[in-house]
PDB file of C-alpha atoms in Angstrom:
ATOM      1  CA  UNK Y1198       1.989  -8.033 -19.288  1.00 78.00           C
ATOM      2  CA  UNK Y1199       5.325  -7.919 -17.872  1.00 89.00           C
ATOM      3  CA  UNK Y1200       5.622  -4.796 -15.023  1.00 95.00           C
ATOM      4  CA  UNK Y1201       8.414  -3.501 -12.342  1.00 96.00           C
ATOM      5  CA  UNK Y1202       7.277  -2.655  -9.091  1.00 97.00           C
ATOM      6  CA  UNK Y1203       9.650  -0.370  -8.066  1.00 96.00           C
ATOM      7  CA  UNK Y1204       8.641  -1.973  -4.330  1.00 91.00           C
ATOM      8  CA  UNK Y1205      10.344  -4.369  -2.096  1.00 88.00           C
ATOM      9  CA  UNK Y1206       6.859  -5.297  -0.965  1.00 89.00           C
ATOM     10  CA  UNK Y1207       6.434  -9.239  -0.947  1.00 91.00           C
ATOM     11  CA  UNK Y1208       2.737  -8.735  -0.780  1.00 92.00           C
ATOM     12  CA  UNK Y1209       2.227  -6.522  -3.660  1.00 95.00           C
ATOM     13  CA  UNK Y1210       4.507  -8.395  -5.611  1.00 95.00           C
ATOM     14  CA  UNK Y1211       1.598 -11.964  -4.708  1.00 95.00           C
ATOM     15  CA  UNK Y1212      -0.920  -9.502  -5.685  1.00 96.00           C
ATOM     16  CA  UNK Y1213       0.128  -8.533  -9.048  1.00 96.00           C
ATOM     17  CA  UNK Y1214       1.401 -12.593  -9.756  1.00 95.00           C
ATOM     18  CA  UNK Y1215      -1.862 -13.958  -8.608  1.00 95.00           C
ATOM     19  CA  UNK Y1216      -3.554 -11.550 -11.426  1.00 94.00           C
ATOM     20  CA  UNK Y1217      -1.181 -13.266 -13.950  1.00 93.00           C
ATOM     21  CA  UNK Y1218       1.155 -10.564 -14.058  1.00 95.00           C
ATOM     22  CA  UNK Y1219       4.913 -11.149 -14.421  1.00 95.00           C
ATOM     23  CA  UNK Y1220       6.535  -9.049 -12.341  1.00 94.00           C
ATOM     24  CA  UNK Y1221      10.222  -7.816 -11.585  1.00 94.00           C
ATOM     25  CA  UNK Y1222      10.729  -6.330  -8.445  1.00 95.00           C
ATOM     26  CA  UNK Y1223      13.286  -3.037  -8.542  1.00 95.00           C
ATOM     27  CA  UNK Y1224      12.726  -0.879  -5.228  1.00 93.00           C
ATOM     28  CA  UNK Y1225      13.236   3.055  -5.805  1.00 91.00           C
ATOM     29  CA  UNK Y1226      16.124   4.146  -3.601  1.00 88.00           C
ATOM     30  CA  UNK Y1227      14.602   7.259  -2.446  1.00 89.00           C
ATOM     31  CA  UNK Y1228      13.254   8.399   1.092  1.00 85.00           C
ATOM     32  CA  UNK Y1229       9.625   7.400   1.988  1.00 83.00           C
ATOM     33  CA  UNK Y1230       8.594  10.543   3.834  1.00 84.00           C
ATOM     34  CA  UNK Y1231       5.245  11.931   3.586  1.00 86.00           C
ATOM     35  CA  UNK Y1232       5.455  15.472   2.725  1.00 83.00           C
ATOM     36  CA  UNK Y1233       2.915  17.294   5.161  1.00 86.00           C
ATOM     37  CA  UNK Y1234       2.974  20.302   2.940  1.00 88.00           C
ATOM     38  CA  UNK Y1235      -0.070  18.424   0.623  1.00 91.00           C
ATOM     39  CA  UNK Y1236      -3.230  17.021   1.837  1.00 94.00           C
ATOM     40  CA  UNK Y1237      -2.457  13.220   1.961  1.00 95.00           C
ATOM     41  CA  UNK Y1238      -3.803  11.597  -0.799  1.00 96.00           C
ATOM     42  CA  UNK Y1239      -1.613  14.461  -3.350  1.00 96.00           C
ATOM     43  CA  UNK Y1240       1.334  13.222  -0.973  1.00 95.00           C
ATOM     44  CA  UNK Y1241       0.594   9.603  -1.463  1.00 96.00           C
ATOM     45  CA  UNK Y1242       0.337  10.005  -5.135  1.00 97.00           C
ATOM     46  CA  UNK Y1243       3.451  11.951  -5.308  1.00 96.00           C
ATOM     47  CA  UNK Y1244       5.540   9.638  -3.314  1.00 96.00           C
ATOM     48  CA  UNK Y1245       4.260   6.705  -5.421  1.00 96.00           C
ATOM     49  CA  UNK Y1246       5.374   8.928  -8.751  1.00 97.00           C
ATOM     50  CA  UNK Y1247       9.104   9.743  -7.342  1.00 96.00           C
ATOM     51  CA  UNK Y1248       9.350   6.239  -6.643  1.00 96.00           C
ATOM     52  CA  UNK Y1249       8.520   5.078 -10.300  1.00 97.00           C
ATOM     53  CA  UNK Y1250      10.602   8.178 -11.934  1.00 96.00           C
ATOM     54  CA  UNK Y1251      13.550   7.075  -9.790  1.00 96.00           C
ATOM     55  CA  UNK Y1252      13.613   3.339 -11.027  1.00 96.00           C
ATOM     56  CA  UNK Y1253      12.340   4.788 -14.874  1.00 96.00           C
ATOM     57  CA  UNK Y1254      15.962   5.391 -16.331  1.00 96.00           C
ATOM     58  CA  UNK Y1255      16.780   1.687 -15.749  1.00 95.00           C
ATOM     59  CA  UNK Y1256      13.459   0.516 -17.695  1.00 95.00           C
ATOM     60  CA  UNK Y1257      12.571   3.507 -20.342  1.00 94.00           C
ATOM     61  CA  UNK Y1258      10.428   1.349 -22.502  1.00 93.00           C
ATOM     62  CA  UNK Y1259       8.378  -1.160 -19.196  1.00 95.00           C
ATOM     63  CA  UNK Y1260       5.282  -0.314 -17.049  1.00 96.00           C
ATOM     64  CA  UNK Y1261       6.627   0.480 -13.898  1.00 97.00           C
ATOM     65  CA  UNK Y1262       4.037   0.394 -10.729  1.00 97.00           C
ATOM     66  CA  UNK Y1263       4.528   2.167  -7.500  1.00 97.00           C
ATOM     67  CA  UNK Y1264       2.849   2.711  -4.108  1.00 96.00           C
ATOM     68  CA  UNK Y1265       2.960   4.026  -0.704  1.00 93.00           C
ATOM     69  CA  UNK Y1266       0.159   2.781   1.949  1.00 94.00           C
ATOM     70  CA  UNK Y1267      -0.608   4.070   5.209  1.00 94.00           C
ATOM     71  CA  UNK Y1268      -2.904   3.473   7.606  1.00 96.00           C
ATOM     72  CA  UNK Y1269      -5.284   6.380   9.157  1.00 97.00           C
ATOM     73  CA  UNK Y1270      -6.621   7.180  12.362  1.00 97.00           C
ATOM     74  CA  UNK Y1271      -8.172   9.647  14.248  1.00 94.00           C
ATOM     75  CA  UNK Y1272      -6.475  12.268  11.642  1.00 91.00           C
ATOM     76  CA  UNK Y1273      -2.957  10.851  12.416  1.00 94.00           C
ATOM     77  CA  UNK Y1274      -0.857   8.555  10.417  1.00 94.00           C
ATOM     78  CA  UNK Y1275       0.258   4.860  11.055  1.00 93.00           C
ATOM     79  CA  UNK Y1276       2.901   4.090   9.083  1.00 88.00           C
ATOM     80  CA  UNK Y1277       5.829   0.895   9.571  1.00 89.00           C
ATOM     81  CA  UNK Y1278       5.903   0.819  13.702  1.00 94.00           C
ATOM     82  CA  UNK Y1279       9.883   1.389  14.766  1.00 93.00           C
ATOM     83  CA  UNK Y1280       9.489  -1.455  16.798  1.00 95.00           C
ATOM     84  CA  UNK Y1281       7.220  -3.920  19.456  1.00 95.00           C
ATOM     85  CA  UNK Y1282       6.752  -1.368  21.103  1.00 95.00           C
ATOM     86  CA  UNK Y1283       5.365   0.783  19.227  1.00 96.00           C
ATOM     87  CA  UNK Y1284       3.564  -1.814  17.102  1.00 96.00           C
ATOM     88  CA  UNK Y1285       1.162  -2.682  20.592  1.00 97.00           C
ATOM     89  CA  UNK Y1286       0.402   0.631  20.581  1.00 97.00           C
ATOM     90  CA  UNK Y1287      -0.855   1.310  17.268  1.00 97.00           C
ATOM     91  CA  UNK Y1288      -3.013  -2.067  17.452  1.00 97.00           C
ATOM     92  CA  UNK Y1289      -4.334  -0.594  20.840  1.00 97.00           C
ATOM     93  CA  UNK Y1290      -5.744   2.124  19.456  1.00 97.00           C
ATOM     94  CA  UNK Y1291      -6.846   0.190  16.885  1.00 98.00           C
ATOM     95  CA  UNK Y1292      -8.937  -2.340  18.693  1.00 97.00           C
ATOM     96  CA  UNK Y1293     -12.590  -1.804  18.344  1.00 97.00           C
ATOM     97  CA  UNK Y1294     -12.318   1.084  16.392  1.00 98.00           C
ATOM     98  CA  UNK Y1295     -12.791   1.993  12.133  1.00 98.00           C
ATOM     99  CA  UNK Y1296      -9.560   3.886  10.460  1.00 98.00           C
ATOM    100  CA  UNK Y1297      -8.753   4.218   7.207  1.00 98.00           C
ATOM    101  CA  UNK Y1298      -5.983   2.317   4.713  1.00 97.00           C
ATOM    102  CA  UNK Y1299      -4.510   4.897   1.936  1.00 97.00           C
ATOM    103  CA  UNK Y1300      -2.678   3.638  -0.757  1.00 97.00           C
ATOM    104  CA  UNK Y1301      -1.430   6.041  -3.361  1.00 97.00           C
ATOM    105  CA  UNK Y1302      -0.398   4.262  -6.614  1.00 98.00           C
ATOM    106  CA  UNK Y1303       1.161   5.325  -9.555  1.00 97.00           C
ATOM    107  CA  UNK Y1304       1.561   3.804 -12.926  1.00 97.00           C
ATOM    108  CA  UNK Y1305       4.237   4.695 -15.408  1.00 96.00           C
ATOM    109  CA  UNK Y1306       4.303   3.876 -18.831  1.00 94.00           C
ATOM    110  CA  UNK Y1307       6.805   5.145 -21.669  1.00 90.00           C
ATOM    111  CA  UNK Y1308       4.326   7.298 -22.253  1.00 88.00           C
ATOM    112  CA  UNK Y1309       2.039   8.235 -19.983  1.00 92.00           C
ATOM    113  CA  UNK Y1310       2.001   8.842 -15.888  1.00 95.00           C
ATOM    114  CA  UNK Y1311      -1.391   7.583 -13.918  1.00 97.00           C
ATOM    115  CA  UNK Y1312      -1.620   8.587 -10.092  1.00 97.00           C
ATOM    116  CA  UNK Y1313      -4.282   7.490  -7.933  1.00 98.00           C
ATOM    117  CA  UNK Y1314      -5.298   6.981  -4.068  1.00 98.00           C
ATOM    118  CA  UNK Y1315      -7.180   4.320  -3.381  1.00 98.00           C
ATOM    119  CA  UNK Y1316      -9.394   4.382   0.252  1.00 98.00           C
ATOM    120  CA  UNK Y1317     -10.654   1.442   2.179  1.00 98.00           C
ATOM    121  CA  UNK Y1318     -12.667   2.034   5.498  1.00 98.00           C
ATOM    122  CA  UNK Y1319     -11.683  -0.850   8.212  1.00 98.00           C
ATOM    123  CA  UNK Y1320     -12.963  -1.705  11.280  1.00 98.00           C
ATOM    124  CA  UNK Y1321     -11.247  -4.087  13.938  1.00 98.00           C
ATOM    125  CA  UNK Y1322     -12.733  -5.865  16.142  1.00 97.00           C
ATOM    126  CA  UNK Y1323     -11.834  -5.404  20.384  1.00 98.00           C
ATOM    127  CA  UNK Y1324      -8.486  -7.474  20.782  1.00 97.00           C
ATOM    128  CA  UNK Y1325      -7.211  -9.067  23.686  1.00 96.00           C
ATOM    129  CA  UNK Y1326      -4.070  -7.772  25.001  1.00 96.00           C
ATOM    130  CA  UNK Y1327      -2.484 -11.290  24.434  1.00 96.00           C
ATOM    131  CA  UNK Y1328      -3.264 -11.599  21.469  1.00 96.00           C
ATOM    132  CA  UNK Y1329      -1.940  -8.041  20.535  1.00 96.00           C
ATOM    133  CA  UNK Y1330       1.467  -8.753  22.384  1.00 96.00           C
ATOM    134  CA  UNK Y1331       1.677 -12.038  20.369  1.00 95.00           C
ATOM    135  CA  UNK Y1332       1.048 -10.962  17.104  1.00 96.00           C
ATOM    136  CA  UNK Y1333       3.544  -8.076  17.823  1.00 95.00           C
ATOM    137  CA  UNK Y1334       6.099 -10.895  19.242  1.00 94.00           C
ATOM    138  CA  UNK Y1335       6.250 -12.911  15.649  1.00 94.00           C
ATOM    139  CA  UNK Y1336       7.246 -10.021  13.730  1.00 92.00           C
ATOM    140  CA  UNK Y1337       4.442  -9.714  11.352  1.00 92.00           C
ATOM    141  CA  UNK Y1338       3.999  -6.439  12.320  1.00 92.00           C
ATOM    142  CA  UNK Y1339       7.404  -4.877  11.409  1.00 87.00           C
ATOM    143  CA  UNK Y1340       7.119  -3.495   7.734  1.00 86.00           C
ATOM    144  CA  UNK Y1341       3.123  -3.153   7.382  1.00 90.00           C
ATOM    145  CA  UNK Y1342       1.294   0.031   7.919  1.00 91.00           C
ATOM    146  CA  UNK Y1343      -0.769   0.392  11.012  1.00 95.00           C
ATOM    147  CA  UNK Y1344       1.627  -2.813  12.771  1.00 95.00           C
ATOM    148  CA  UNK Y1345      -1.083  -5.277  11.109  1.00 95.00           C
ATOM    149  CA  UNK Y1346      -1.537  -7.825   8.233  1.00 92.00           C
ATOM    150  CA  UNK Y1347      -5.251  -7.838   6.710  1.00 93.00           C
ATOM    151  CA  UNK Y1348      -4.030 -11.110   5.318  1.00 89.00           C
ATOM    152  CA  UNK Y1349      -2.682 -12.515   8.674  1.00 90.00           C
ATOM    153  CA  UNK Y1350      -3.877 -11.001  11.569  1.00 91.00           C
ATOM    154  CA  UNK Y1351      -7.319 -12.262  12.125  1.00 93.00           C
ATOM    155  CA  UNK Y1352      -8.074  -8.580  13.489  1.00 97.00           C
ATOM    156  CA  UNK Y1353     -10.589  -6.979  11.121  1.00 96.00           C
ATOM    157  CA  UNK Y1354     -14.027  -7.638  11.402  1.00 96.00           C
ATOM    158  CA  UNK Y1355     -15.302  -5.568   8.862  1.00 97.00           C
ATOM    159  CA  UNK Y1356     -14.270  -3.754   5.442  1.00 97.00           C
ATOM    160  CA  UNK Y1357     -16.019  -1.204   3.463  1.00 98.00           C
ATOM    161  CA  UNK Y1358     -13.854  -1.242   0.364  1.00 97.00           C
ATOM    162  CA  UNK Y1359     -10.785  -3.042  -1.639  1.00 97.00           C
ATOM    163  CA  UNK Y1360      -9.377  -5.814   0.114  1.00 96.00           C
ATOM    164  CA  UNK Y1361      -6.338  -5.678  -1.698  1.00 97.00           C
ATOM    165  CA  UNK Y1362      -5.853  -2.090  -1.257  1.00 97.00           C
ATOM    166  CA  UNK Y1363      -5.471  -3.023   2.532  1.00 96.00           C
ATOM    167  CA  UNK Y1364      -2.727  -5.301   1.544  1.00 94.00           C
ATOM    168  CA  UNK Y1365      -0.844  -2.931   0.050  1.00 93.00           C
ATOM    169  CA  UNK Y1366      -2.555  -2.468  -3.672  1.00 97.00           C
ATOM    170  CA  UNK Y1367      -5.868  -1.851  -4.653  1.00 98.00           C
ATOM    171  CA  UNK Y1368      -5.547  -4.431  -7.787  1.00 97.00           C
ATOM    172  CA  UNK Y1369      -8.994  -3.466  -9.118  1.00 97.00           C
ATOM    173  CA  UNK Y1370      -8.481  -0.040 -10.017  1.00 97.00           C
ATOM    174  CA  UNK Y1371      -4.877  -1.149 -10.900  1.00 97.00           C
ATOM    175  CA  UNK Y1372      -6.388  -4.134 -13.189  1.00 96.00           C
ATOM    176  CA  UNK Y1373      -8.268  -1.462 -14.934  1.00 96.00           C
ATOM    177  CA  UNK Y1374      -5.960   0.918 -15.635  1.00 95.00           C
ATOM    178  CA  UNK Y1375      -3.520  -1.641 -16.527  1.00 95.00           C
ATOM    179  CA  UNK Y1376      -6.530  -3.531 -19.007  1.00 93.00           C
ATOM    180  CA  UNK Y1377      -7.274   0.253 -20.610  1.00 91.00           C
ATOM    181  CA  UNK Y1378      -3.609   1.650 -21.512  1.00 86.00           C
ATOM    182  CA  UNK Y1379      -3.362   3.215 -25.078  1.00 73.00           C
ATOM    183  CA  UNK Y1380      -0.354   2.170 -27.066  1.00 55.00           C
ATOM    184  CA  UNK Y1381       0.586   6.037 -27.081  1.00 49.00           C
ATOM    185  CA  UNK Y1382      -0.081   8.781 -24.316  1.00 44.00           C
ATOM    186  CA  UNK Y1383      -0.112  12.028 -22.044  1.00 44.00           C
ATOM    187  CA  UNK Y1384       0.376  12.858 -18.674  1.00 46.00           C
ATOM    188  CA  UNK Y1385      -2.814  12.601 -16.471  1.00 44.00           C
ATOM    189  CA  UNK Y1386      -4.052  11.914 -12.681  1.00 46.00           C
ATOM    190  CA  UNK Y1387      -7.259   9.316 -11.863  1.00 46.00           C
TER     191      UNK Y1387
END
């Protein structure tokens, strides 16, 4: 199956590849704020479904994924850290603790639109400051949610959910939907 992500995301571009999927990466130009006016996973969903309608005209007749992650804790959200800074701070309050990774998805077909959050419950285990300051110093922490890589950061010590949605897409609820599609549709939310 040939998809766009509408996504600049290098991870969830491996994700989809690494299923077999060939994939052509078109980001949505469009801003990625989280409107606080609907409980998150609504506003996760919804961002994921602009950002598919806005790269649709360009590919009327292709499956077009989207998604937004974020990282949760202690009721407040953890998105891309501005900078070093603000990336030792998130992973500070991270250390030794469980939050939540959100990742609202959306999949668009010529003739249907699927919109789903996905949840995974992560725990980190205590981190040195050095190690924190480090990580922070290499960069990997600039464009992920929460200033950390599940795939790089040797940080988590325990999961209770998708992997993959903690990279950035939760590829087996997206493998399913994808596996499932009707050749003809409607409009509906998963």
């Amino acid at each position: 199956m040939e998809l766009i992500l509408a996504s600049q995301s290098p991870r969830r571009r491996q994700l989809l590849e690494e299923q077999g999927y060939k994939t052509d990466v078109h980001p949505a130009q469009i801003s990625e704020s989280i409107s606080t006016a609907l409980p998150l996973d609504e506003a996760l969903e919804r961002l994921a479904l602009d950002k598919a309608r806005a790269v649709r005209p360009g590919f009327p007749d292709r499956t077009i994924i989207a998604a937004d992650t974020v990282v949760v804790y202690d009721g407040e959200i953890l998105g891309k850290p501005a900078d070093d800074r603000e990336a030792c701070d998130f992973l500070m309050r991270l250390s030794g603790e469980t939050h939540q990774v959100k990742t609202g998805v959306c999949i668009l077909t010529p003739g249907m639109e699927i919109t789903f959050t996905d949840t995974t419950d992560v725990r980190f285990r205590v981190l040195e400051d050095q190690e924190i300051l480090a990580y922070t110093r290499s960069g990997k922490s600039a464009d992920k949610a929460g200033a950390y890589g599940i795939q790089d950061s040797g940080f988590v010590e325990s999961i209770h959910g998708s992997w993959s949605n903690v990279v950035g897409l939760p590829m087996e609820k997206v493998n399913e939907i994808l596996h499932s599609l009707p050749k003809k549709g409607c409009t509906t939310t998963v």
